[in-house]
mmCIF file of C-alpha atoms in Angstrom:
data_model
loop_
_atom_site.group_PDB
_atom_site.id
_atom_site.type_symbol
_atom_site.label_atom_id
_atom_site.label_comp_id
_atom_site.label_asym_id
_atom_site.label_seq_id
_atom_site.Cartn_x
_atom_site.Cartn_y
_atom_site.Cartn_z
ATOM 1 C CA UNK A 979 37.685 -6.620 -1.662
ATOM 2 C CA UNK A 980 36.312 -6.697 -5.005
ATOM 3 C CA UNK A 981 33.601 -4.289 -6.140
ATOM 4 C CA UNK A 982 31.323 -6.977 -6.884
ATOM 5 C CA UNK A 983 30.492 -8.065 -3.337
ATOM 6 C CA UNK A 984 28.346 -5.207 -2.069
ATOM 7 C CA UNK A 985 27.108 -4.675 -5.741
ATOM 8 C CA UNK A 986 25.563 -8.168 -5.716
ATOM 9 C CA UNK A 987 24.293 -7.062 -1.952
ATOM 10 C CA UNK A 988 22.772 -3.900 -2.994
ATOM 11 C CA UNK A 989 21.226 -5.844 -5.597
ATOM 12 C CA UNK A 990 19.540 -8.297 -3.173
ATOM 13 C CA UNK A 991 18.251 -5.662 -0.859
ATOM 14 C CA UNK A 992 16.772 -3.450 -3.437
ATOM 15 C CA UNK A 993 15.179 -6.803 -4.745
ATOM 16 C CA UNK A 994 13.875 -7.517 -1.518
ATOM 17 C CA UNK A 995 13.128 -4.167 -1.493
ATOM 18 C CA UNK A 996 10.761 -3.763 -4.996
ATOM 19 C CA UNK A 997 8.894 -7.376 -3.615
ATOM 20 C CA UNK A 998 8.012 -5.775 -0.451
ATOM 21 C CA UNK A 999 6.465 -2.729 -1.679
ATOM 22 C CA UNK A 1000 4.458 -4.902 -4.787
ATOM 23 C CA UNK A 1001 3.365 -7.869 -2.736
ATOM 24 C CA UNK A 1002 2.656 -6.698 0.252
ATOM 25 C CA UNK A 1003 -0.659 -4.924 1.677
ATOM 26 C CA UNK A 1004 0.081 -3.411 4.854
ATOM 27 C CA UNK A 1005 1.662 0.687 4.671
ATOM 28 C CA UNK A 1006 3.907 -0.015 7.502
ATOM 29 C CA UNK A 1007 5.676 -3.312 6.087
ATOM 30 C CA UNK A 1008 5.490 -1.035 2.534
ATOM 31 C CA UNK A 1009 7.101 2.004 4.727
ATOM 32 C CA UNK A 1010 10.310 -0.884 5.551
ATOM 33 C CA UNK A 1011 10.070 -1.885 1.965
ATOM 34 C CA UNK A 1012 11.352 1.189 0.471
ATOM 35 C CA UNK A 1013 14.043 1.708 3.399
ATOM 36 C CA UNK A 1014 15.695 -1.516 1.947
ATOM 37 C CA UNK A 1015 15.734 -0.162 -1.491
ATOM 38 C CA UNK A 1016 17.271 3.535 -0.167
ATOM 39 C CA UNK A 1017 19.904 1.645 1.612
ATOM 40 C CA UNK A 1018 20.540 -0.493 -1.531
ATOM 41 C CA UNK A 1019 21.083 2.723 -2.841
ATOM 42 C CA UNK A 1020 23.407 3.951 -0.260
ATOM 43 C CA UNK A 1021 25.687 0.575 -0.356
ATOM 44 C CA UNK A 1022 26.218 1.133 -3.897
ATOM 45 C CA UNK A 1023 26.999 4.768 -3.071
ATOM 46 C CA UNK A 1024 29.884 4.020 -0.875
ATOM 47 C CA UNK A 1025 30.684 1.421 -2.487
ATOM 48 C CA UNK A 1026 31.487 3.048 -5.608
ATOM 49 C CA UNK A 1027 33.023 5.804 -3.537
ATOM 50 C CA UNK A 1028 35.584 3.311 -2.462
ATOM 51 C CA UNK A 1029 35.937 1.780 -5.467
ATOM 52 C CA UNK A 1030 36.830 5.027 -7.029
ATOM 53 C CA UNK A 1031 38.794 6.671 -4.804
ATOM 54 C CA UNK A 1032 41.053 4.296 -4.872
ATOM 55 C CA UNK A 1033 42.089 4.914 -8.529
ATOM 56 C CA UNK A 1034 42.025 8.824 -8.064
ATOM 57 C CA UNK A 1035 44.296 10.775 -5.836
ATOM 58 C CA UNK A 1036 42.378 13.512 -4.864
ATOM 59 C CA UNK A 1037 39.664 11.753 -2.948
ATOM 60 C CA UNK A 1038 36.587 14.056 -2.633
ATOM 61 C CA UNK A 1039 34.266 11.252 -1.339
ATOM 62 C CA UNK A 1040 31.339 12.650 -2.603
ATOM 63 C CA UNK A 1041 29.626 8.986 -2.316
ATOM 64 C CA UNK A 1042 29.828 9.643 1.154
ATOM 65 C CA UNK A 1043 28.052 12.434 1.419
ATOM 66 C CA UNK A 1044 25.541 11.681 -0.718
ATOM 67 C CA UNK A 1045 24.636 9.008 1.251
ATOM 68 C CA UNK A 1046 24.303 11.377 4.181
ATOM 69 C CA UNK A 1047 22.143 13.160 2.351
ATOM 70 C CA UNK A 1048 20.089 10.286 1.509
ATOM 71 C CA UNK A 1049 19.731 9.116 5.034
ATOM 72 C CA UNK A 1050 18.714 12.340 6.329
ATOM 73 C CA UNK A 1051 15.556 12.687 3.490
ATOM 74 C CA UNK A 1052 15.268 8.882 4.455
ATOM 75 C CA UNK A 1053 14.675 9.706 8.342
ATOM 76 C CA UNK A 1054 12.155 12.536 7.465
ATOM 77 C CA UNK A 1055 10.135 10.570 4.862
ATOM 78 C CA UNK A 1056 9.916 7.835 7.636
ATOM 79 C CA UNK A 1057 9.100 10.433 10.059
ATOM 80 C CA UNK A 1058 5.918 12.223 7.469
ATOM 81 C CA UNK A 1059 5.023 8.535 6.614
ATOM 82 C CA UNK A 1060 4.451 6.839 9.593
ATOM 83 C CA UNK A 1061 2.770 9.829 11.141
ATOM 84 C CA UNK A 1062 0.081 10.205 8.060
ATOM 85 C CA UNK A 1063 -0.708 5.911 8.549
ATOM 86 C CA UNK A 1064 -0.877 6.545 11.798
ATOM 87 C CA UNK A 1065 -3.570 9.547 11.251
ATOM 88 C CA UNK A 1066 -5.157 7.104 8.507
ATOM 89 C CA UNK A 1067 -5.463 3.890 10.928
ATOM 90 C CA UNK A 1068 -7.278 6.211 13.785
ATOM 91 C CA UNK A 1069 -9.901 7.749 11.487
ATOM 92 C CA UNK A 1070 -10.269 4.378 9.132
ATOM 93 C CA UNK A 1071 -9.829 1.692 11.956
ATOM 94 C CA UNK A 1072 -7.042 -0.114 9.117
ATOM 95 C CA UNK A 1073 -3.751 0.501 7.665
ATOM 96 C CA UNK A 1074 -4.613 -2.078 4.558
ATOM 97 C CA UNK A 1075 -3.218 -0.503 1.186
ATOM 98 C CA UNK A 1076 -6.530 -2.280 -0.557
ATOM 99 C CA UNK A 1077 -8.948 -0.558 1.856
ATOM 100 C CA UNK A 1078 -7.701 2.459 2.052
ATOM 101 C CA UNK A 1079 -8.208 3.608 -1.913
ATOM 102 C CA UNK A 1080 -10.954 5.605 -1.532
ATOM 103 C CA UNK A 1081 -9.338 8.339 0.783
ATOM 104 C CA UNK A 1082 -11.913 11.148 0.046
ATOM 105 C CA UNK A 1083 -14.477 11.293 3.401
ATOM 106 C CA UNK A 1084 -17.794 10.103 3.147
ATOM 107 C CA UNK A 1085 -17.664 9.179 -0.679
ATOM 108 C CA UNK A 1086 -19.177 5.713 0.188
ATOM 109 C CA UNK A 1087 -21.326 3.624 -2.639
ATOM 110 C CA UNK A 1088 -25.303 3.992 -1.785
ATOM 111 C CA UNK A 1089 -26.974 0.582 -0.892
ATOM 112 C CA UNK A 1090 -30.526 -0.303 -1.821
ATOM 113 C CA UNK A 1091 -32.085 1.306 0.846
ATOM 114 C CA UNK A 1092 -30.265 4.055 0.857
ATOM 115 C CA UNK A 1093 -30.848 5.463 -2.436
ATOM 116 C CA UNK A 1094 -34.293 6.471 -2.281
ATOM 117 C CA UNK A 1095 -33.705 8.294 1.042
ATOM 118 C CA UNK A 1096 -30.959 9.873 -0.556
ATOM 119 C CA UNK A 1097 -33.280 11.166 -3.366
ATOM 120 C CA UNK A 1098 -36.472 11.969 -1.554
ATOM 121 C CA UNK A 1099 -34.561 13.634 1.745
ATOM 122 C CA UNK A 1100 -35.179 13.058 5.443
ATOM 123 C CA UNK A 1101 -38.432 12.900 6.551
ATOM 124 C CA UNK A 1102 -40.018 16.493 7.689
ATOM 125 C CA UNK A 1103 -42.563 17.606 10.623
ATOM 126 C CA UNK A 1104 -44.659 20.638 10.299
ATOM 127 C CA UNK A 1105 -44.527 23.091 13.092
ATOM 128 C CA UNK A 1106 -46.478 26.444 13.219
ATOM 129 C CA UNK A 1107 -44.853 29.570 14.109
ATOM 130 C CA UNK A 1108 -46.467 32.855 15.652
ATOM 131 C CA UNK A 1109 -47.354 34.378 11.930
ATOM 132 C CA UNK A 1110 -49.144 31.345 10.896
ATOM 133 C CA UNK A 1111 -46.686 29.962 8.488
ATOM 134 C CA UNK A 1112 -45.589 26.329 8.782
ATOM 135 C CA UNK A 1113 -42.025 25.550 9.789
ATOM 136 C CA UNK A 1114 -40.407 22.434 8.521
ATOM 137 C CA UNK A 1115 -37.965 20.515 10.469
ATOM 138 C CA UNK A 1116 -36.082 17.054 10.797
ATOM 139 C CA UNK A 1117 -36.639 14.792 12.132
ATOM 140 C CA UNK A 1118 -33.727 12.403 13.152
#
């Protein structure tokens, strides 16, 4: 078999791979996305591995296990990546890339009606304690 083959492949999937994470929206489908590009990456390792083994005599295969390697960090980004969307979708109600830009808590932009409470504070009640002196609390 010809090293072309599984080049070309490799090339398709990490193609596939690069239009998945651009176009799409959603951090699961974007999570998939870069799996196809890391195992582009591994095809062409092995590939290659084969490829060159085949021309040297001592045959270390260190292709081989570099793709080990990579499917191990592979497994634990996938691990750390869908457990942090998961933790974003409960708290946010959404696992949209668009939506989710803003990921610093209650950072929202003020409406109309919310500015001038924002500036003049919540509204207070006077209450009188034992010494005389006025108290003030919210009100909610």
């Amino acid at each position: 078999m010809h090293l072309a083959y599984p080049a070309v492949l490799a090339v398709l999937l990490f193609c596939v791979g690069v239009y998945g994470v651009l176009a799409r929206r959603n951090a699961i489908l974007v999570l998939m996305s870069v799996e196809l590009m890391l195992n582009a990456v591994n095809l062409n390792l092995v590939a290659f591995d084969v490829w060159l083994s085949r021309a040297a005599e001592e045959t270390l295969h260190s292709g081989q296990a570099l793709t080990l390697f990579t499917i191990a960090i592979a497994a634990a980004e996938i691990g750390i990546g869908l457990a942090i969307v998961l933790a974003v979708y409960r708290n946010r109600g959404t696992s949209d890339i668009d939506r989710l830009r803003d990921t610093a808590e209650g950072h929202e932009s003020p409406t109309a009606d919310d500015s001038d409470a924002s500036i003049t504070g919540p509204p207070t009640t006077g209450t009188s304690t034992t010494d005389g002196t006025e108290k003030a609390e919210a009100t909610a």
